[in-house]
Coordinates of C-alpha atoms in Angstrom, one line a residue:
Chain A
X532 CA 246.9 -77.2 119.6
X533 CA 248.2 -73.6 119.2
X534 CA 249.1 -74.1 115.6
X535 CA 245.6 -75.3 114.8
X536 CA 244.2 -72.2 116.4
X537 CA 246.4 -69.8 114.5
X538 CA 244.3 -68.8 111.6
X539 CA 240.7 -69.7 112.2
X540 CA 238.1 -67.4 110.4
X541 CA 234.4 -67.8 110.1
X542 CA 232.6 -66.0 107.4
X543 CA 229.1 -65.7 108.7
X544 CA 226.0 -63.7 109.1
X545 CA 224.4 -63.1 112.6
X546 CA 221.0 -64.7 112.5
X547 CA 221.9 -67.6 110.2
X548 CA 221.1 -71.0 111.9
X549 CA 223.8 -72.7 109.8
X550 CA 226.5 -70.2 111.0
X551 CA 225.2 -70.7 114.5
X552 CA 225.9 -74.4 114.3
X553 CA 229.5 -73.8 113.6
X554 CA 229.8 -71.2 116.3
X555 CA 228.3 -73.6 118.9
X556 CA 230.9 -76.3 117.9
X557 CA 233.8 -73.7 118.1
X558 CA 232.6 -72.5 121.5
X559 CA 232.1 -76.0 122.8
X560 CA 235.7 -76.9 121.8
X561 CA 237.1 -73.6 123.0
X562 CA 238.6 -72.7 119.7
X563 CA 239.3 -69.0 119.2
X564 CA 238.3 -67.6 115.8
X565 CA 237.7 -64.4 114.0
X566 CA 234.1 -63.8 113.0
X567 CA 233.8 -62.0 109.6
X568 CA 230.3 -60.6 109.3
X569 CA 229.1 -60.9 105.7
X570 CA 226.5 -58.6 104.1
X571 CA 224.6 -61.1 102.0
X572 CA 223.1 -58.4 99.9
X573 CA 226.5 -57.4 98.6
X574 CA 228.6 -60.5 98.8
X575 CA 232.3 -59.8 99.6
X576 CA 235.2 -60.7 97.3
X577 CA 236.3 -63.0 100.0
X578 CA 233.1 -64.9 100.2
X579 CA 233.0 -65.3 96.4
X580 CA 236.6 -66.5 96.4
X581 CA 236.1 -69.0 99.2
X582 CA 232.7 -70.3 98.3
X583 CA 232.4 -69.8 94.5
X584 CA 229.9 -72.7 94.2
X585 CA 227.2 -71.7 96.6
X586 CA 228.3 -68.1 97.5
X587 CA 226.7 -68.6 101.0
X588 CA 227.8 -68.5 104.6
X589 CA 229.1 -70.2 106.7
X590 CA 232.5 -70.5 105.2
X591 CA 235.1 -71.8 107.7
X592 CA 238.7 -70.9 106.8
X593 CA 241.4 -72.7 108.6
X594 CA 245.0 -71.7 107.7
X595 CA 243.6 -70.2 104.4
X596 CA 241.8 -73.4 103.5
X597 CA 238.0 -72.8 103.1
X598 CA 235.2 -75.3 103.8
X599 CA 231.5 -74.7 103.2
X600 CA 228.3 -76.5 104.3
X601 CA 227.6 -76.4 108.0
X602 CA 227.5 -80.1 108.6
X603 CA 230.7 -80.7 106.6
X604 CA 232.4 -77.9 108.7
X605 CA 231.2 -79.6 111.9
X606 CA 232.8 -82.9 110.8
X607 CA 236.0 -81.1 110.0
X608 CA 236.2 -79.3 113.3
X609 CA 235.6 -82.6 115.1
X610 CA 238.4 -84.3 113.2
X611 CA 240.9 -81.5 113.8
X612 CA 240.2 -80.5 117.4
X613 CA 239.6 -83.7 119.3
X614 CA 238.5 -82.2 122.7
X615 CA 234.8 -82.4 123.6
X616 CA 233.9 -84.7 120.6
X617 CA 230.6 -83.9 118.9
X618 CA 230.3 -87.1 116.9
X619 CA 230.0 -90.4 118.9
X620 CA 232.9 -92.8 118.7
X621 CA 230.9 -95.9 117.7
X622 CA 230.5 -96.1 113.9
X623 CA 226.8 -97.0 114.0
X624 CA 226.1 -94.2 116.4
X625 CA 228.1 -91.8 114.1
X626 CA 226.0 -93.0 111.2
X627 CA 222.8 -92.3 113.1
X628 CA 224.0 -88.8 114.0
X629 CA 224.8 -88.1 110.3
X630 CA 221.4 -89.5 109.3
X631 CA 219.4 -87.3 111.7
X632 CA 221.4 -84.2 110.9
X633 CA 220.7 -84.7 107.3
X634 CA 217.1 -85.4 108.1
X635 CA 216.8 -82.0 109.8
X636 CA 218.2 -80.2 106.8
X637 CA 216.2 -82.2 104.2
X638 CA 212.8 -82.4 106.0
X639 CA 212.5 -79.7 108.6
X640 CA 214.5 -76.6 107.5
X641 CA 212.7 -75.8 104.3
X642 CA 209.2 -77.1 105.3
X643 CA 209.1 -75.1 108.5
X644 CA 210.2 -71.9 106.8
X645 CA 207.6 -72.4 104.1
X646 CA 205.0 -73.1 106.8
X647 CA 205.3 -69.4 107.5
X648 CA 206.5 -67.8 104.3
X649 CA 204.4 -69.6 101.7
X650 CA 201.6 -67.2 100.6
X651 CA 199.8 -70.0 98.7
X652 CA 197.4 -71.5 101.2
X653 CA 197.6 -75.0 99.8
X654 CA 201.3 -75.0 99.7
X655 CA 201.5 -73.7 103.2
X656 CA 199.2 -76.5 104.5
X657 CA 201.3 -79.1 102.7
X658 CA 204.4 -77.7 104.3
X659 CA 202.9 -77.6 107.8
X660 CA 201.9 -81.2 107.4
X661 CA 205.3 -82.3 106.2
X662 CA 207.1 -80.3 108.9
X663 CA 204.8 -81.8 111.6
X664 CA 205.5 -85.3 110.4
X665 CA 209.2 -84.7 110.4
X666 CA 209.1 -83.2 113.9
X667 CA 207.2 -86.3 115.1
X668 CA 210.1 -88.5 113.8
X669 CA 212.5 -86.3 115.7
X670 CA 210.4 -86.4 118.8
X671 CA 210.5 -90.2 118.7
X672 CA 214.2 -90.2 118.3
X673 CA 214.9 -88.3 121.5
X674 CA 215.7 -90.9 124.2
X675 CA 217.7 -88.9 126.7
X676 CA 218.3 -85.3 127.9
X677 CA 220.0 -84.6 124.6
X678 CA 220.1 -86.4 121.2
X679 CA 223.7 -87.1 122.2
X680 CA 222.7 -88.6 125.6
X681 CA 223.8 -86.8 128.8
X682 CA 225.9 -84.3 126.7
X683 CA 224.8 -82.6 123.5
X684 CA 226.3 -83.7 120.3
X685 CA 226.2 -83.3 116.5
X686 CA 222.5 -83.8 116.1
X687 CA 221.7 -81.4 118.9
X688 CA 223.8 -78.8 117.2
X689 CA 222.1 -79.4 113.8
X690 CA 218.8 -79.1 115.6
X691 CA 219.5 -75.7 117.0
X692 CA 217.3 -74.7 114.0
X693 CA 214.4 -76.5 115.6
X694 CA 215.0 -75.1 119.1
X695 CA 215.5 -71.5 118.2
X696 CA 214.5 -70.7 114.6
X697 CA 211.3 -72.6 114.3
X698 CA 209.7 -70.9 117.4
X699 CA 211.0 -67.6 116.1
X700 CA 209.4 -67.7 112.7
X701 CA 206.2 -69.5 113.7
X702 CA 205.5 -66.5 116.1
X703 CA 205.3 -64.2 113.1
X704 CA 202.0 -65.8 112.0
X705 CA 201.0 -67.3 115.3
X706 CA 201.4 -70.7 113.8
X707 CA 201.2 -73.6 116.3
X708 CA 203.7 -75.8 114.6
X709 CA 206.2 -76.7 117.3
X710 CA 204.6 -76.5 120.8
X711 CA 205.0 -78.2 124.2
X712 CA 201.6 -79.8 123.7
X713 CA 202.4 -81.4 120.4
X714 CA 206.0 -82.3 121.0
X715 CA 206.5 -82.6 124.8
X716 CA 209.9 -84.3 124.6
X717 CA 211.3 -82.2 121.8
X718 CA 210.0 -79.0 123.5
X719 CA 211.7 -79.9 126.8
X720 CA 214.9 -80.7 124.9
X721 CA 214.7 -77.3 123.2
X722 CA 214.5 -75.6 126.6
X723 CA 217.4 -77.5 128.1
X724 CA 219.5 -77.0 125.0
X725 CA 218.8 -73.2 124.7
X726 CA 219.7 -72.9 128.4
X727 CA 223.0 -74.7 128.0
X728 CA 225.8 -72.1 128.7
X729 CA 227.6 -72.7 125.4
X730 CA 224.4 -72.4 123.4
X731 CA 223.1 -69.4 125.4
X732 CA 226.2 -67.4 124.8
X733 CA 226.2 -68.2 121.1
X734 CA 222.6 -67.6 120.0
X735 CA 221.9 -64.3 118.2
X736 CA 219.7 -61.8 120.0
X737 CA 216.0 -62.8 119.4
X738 CA 214.3 -59.4 119.0
X739 CA 216.2 -57.9 116.0
X740 CA 216.0 -61.3 114.2
X741 CA 212.2 -61.5 114.9
X742 CA 211.9 -58.0 113.5
X743 CA 213.9 -58.9 110.4
X744 CA 211.7 -62.0 109.6
X745 CA 208.5 -60.1 110.4
X746 CA 209.6 -57.4 108.0
X747 CA 210.3 -59.9 105.4
X748 CA 206.9 -61.5 105.8
X749 CA 205.2 -58.2 105.6
X750 CA 206.9 -57.2 102.4
X751 CA 206.0 -60.5 100.9
X752 CA 202.4 -59.9 101.9
X753 CA 202.4 -56.4 100.5
X754 CA 204.0 -57.5 97.3
X755 CA 201.3 -60.1 96.8
X756 CA 198.5 -57.6 97.0
Chain B
X398 CA 237.7 -108.9 110.0
X399 CA 235.6 -112.1 109.8
X400 CA 233.3 -110.9 112.6
X401 CA 232.6 -107.7 110.7
X402 CA 231.6 -109.7 107.7
X403 CA 229.2 -112.0 109.4
X404 CA 225.9 -110.4 108.8
X405 CA 226.0 -107.9 106.0
X406 CA 222.8 -107.3 104.1
X407 CA 222.0 -104.7 101.6
X408 CA 218.3 -103.9 100.9
X409 CA 218.4 -102.6 97.4
X410 CA 216.9 -102.3 94.0
X411 CA 218.8 -103.1 90.8
X412 CA 219.0 -99.9 88.8
X413 CA 219.1 -97.4 91.8
X414 CA 222.2 -95.2 91.6
X415 CA 222.2 -94.8 95.4
X416 CA 222.2 -98.6 95.9
X417 CA 225.0 -98.9 93.2
X418 CA 227.2 -96.5 95.3
X419 CA 227.1 -98.9 98.2
X420 CA 227.7 -101.9 96.0
X421 CA 230.8 -100.3 94.5
X422 CA 232.2 -99.5 98.0
X423 CA 231.5 -103.1 99.2
X424 CA 233.1 -104.6 96.1
X425 CA 236.2 -102.3 96.4
X426 CA 236.7 -103.4 100.0
X427 CA 236.0 -107.0 99.2
X428 CA 233.2 -107.3 101.7
X429 CA 230.8 -110.2 101.2
X430 CA 227.1 -109.3 101.6
X431 CA 223.7 -110.6 100.9
X432 CA 221.7 -108.5 98.4
X433 CA 218.0 -108.3 99.1
X434 CA 216.1 -107.1 96.1
X435 CA 213.2 -104.9 97.2
X436 CA 210.1 -104.3 95.1
X437 CA 209.5 -100.6 95.6
X438 CA 205.9 -100.9 94.4
X439 CA 205.1 -103.2 97.4
X440 CA 207.6 -102.2 100.1
X441 CA 208.6 -105.2 102.3
X442 CA 208.0 -105.4 106.0
X443 CA 211.7 -105.5 106.4
X444 CA 212.2 -102.3 104.5
X445 CA 209.5 -100.5 106.5
X446 CA 211.1 -101.8 109.8
X447 CA 214.6 -100.8 108.9
X448 CA 213.9 -97.5 107.2
X449 CA 210.6 -96.2 108.7
X450 CA 211.5 -92.6 108.0
X451 CA 212.2 -92.6 104.3
X452 CA 211.0 -96.1 103.3
X453 CA 213.7 -96.2 100.6
X454 CA 216.6 -98.2 99.5
X455 CA 219.5 -98.5 100.0
X456 CA 219.4 -99.8 103.6
X457 CA 222.6 -101.3 104.8
X458 CA 222.2 -103.8 107.7
X459 CA 225.3 -104.8 109.6
X460 CA 224.7 -107.3 112.4
X461 CA 221.0 -106.3 112.5
X462 CA 221.8 -102.6 112.8
X463 CA 220.3 -100.7 109.8
X464 CA 221.7 -97.5 108.2
X465 CA 220.0 -95.5 105.5
X466 CA 221.2 -92.7 103.1
X467 CA 223.9 -93.8 100.6
X468 CA 226.5 -91.3 101.6
X469 CA 226.0 -92.0 105.3
X470 CA 226.4 -95.7 104.5
X471 CA 229.6 -95.1 102.6
X472 CA 231.1 -93.3 105.6
X473 CA 230.1 -96.2 107.8
X474 CA 231.6 -98.8 105.6
X475 CA 234.9 -96.8 105.4
X476 CA 235.0 -96.5 109.2
X477 CA 234.4 -100.2 109.9
X478 CA 236.4 -101.8 107.1
X479 CA 239.7 -99.9 106.8
X480 CA 241.1 -101.6 103.7
X481 CA 241.1 -99.5 100.4
X482 CA 240.0 -96.3 102.1
X483 CA 237.4 -94.3 100.1
X484 CA 237.8 -91.0 102.1
X485 CA 241.2 -89.3 102.1
X486 CA 243.1 -89.2 105.4
X487 CA 243.7 -85.5 105.4
X488 CA 240.8 -83.6 107.2
X489 CA 240.6 -80.8 104.6
X490 CA 240.6 -83.3 101.8
X491 CA 237.9 -85.3 103.6
X492 CA 235.8 -82.1 103.9
X493 CA 236.1 -81.5 100.2
X494 CA 235.1 -85.0 99.4
X495 CA 232.0 -84.6 101.6
X496 CA 231.3 -81.2 100.0
X497 CA 231.4 -82.5 96.4
X498 CA 229.4 -85.6 97.2
X499 CA 226.7 -83.5 98.7
X500 CA 226.9 -81.1 95.8
X501 CA 226.2 -84.0 93.4
X502 CA 223.1 -85.0 95.4
X503 CA 221.8 -81.5 95.8
X504 CA 222.6 -79.9 92.5
X505 CA 222.9 -82.7 89.9
X506 CA 220.6 -85.7 90.7
X507 CA 217.3 -83.9 90.7
X508 CA 218.0 -81.4 88.0
X509 CA 219.3 -83.9 85.5
X510 CA 216.3 -86.2 86.0
X511 CA 214.0 -83.2 85.6
X512 CA 215.9 -82.2 82.5
X513 CA 214.3 -85.3 81.0
X514 CA 211.2 -86.0 82.9
X515 CA 209.7 -82.5 83.3
X516 CA 206.9 -82.1 80.8
X517 CA 206.7 -78.4 81.4
X518 CA 209.0 -76.8 78.8
X519 CA 209.9 -73.9 81.0
X520 CA 210.7 -76.1 84.0
X521 CA 212.7 -78.4 81.8
X522 CA 214.8 -75.6 80.4
X523 CA 215.5 -74.3 83.9
X524 CA 216.6 -77.7 85.0
X525 CA 218.9 -78.2 82.0
X526 CA 220.5 -74.8 82.8
X527 CA 221.0 -75.7 86.5
X528 CA 222.3 -79.2 85.7
X529 CA 224.7 -77.7 83.1
X530 CA 226.0 -75.2 85.6
X531 CA 226.5 -77.9 88.2
X532 CA 228.3 -80.2 85.7
X533 CA 230.7 -77.3 84.9
X534 CA 231.6 -76.9 88.6
X535 CA 232.3 -80.7 88.7
X536 CA 234.3 -80.5 85.5
X537 CA 236.5 -77.8 87.0
X538 CA 237.0 -79.8 90.2
X539 CA 238.5 -82.7 88.3
X540 CA 242.3 -82.4 88.5
X541 CA 243.6 -86.0 88.0
X542 CA 242.5 -89.3 86.6
X543 CA 239.8 -89.6 89.3
X544 CA 238.4 -87.1 91.8
X545 CA 240.4 -89.2 94.3
X546 CA 243.6 -88.8 92.3
X547 CA 245.3 -91.9 90.9
X548 CA 242.7 -94.1 92.6
X549 CA 239.0 -93.5 92.8
X550 CA 237.4 -92.4 96.0
X551 CA 234.2 -91.2 97.8
X552 CA 233.4 -88.4 95.2
X553 CA 233.9 -90.8 92.3
X554 CA 231.6 -93.3 93.9
X555 CA 229.0 -90.6 94.5
X556 CA 229.4 -89.4 90.9
X557 CA 228.6 -92.8 89.4
X558 CA 225.2 -91.1 89.0
X559 CA 226.9 -88.7 86.5
X560 CA 228.9 -91.4 84.7
X561 CA 226.1 -93.9 84.2
X562 CA 222.6 -92.6 85.0
X563 CA 222.9 -89.1 83.3
X564 CA 223.9 -90.6 79.9
X565 CA 221.2 -93.2 80.3
X566 CA 218.3 -90.9 80.9
X567 CA 219.4 -88.2 78.5
X568 CA 219.3 -90.7 75.6
X569 CA 215.6 -91.1 76.1
X570 CA 214.9 -87.7 74.7
X571 CA 218.2 -87.3 72.8
X572 CA 219.1 -84.5 75.2
X573 CA 222.7 -83.3 74.9
X574 CA 223.3 -82.5 78.6
X575 CA 226.5 -84.4 79.3
X576 CA 228.7 -84.8 76.3
X577 CA 232.4 -85.1 75.5
X578 CA 232.3 -81.8 73.7
X579 CA 230.8 -79.9 76.6
X580 CA 232.6 -81.6 79.4
X581 CA 235.8 -83.2 78.0
X582 CA 237.5 -83.9 81.4
X583 CA 234.4 -85.2 83.0
X584 CA 233.5 -87.3 80.0
X585 CA 237.0 -88.9 80.0
X586 CA 236.7 -89.5 83.7
X587 CA 233.3 -91.2 83.2
X588 CA 234.9 -93.6 80.6
X589 CA 237.8 -94.4 82.9
X590 CA 235.5 -94.9 85.8
X591 CA 233.0 -97.1 84.1
X592 CA 235.8 -99.2 82.8
X593 CA 237.3 -99.8 86.2
X594 CA 237.0 -103.5 87.0
X595 CA 235.2 -102.9 90.3
X596 CA 232.7 -100.5 88.7
X597 CA 232.2 -102.5 85.6
X598 CA 231.2 -105.6 87.6
X599 CA 228.8 -103.6 89.8
X600 CA 226.8 -101.6 87.3
X601 CA 223.3 -102.8 86.5
X602 CA 222.8 -103.9 82.9
X603 CA 222.0 -100.9 80.7
X604 CA 219.3 -102.1 78.3
X605 CA 216.6 -103.1 80.8
X606 CA 217.1 -100.0 82.8
X607 CA 216.9 -97.9 79.6
X608 CA 213.7 -99.6 78.7
X609 CA 212.3 -99.0 82.2
X610 CA 213.0 -95.3 82.1
X611 CA 211.8 -95.0 78.5
X612 CA 208.6 -96.7 79.5
X613 CA 208.2 -94.3 82.4
X614 CA 208.8 -91.3 80.1
X615 CA 206.2 -92.6 77.6
X616 CA 203.5 -93.1 80.2
X617 CA 204.2 -89.6 81.5
X618 CA 203.7 -88.3 78.0
X619 CA 200.6 -90.3 77.5
X620 CA 199.1 -89.2 80.8
X621 CA 199.7 -85.6 79.9
X622 CA 197.7 -85.7 76.7

């Protein structure tokens, strides 16, 4: 195990949901790593070298070998460090975990951000509708305490975006997208998940992040006038 | 092995690159299956039951258990049927295979279709530029005969879209997006790959598909006038 843990770096940015996914997995598995905070306004030489394609965080660097894309990194971590598995062992269950994680990225991430940050009324309404439909699918998929059952797994980690970031950005405009009334099971799950010691320790502090997004929203508004 | 092969159905549509990916993997592994042709204009009860979320093909059904999303299906097939592996065994190489397959879906599929089917000149130019940039990344990634080395693998299968569908749709408008001059390594790869017995037997016939896309393009044009 020690050799695997020798050179583990994570190029990230505090406040990124995709970076947070990787941090949750590393914490769950007890892997020590060095966090390299990237300033995304002035991308570092290292970031451009390790992720020349997307030039984005997270980049996970294990013994000098870089990997990008948060879900790809999660799979890698689960394959290399076997303790506390995050993907189920059954192939069909693994397929479902991959399906729902991809679903969150494809159908919830962009629509829920645009539900707040679209200044065009019609586009915002369309995104709210699509995000709501997607959250309903996710609500129906939740059968136990976590998506993973009694313990959280790959899908729960991917869905940290829903538990933490969606409530954060919707508060900027007092949007009622993801509420306990509309999504009782998913809301309960989010409370349980955010309260899990591993997750709690890993989440970025809420207030500065809220201020950051609110600032971004206000400059958008100002620029549109 | 026999038990795994008992009830293998593929809900598909001839002419879909995503369905073709699954068919190549099944053929490579010698898995017998029943192909259920779906009419996407009138989606079947079975399709709606098995893929209520996206209502799209391919859906792979193994012993009554459905899986959607072509790359998720490929992973499943590779986990259940071990012969002729399509993902590398090394975790870092596996991560790269997943990264590049996702890259093809995120950066090439939609931009290359829109390079032909966008009627807005500015949007078309933007898509041609983005597709070209993405194809350059892919060209640079090709180090051997195949993306998988001496044998084709997961990335090659995902890239069937580039080998077969991109040339097909670009011919509709005589677009010079993917040519031997611009992408010599990728072009050679595409010829090798299309000529591989497994791939050759699996591809849909070119002419009716070309006629289908050309018809679609012409009705778009007509509708815009």
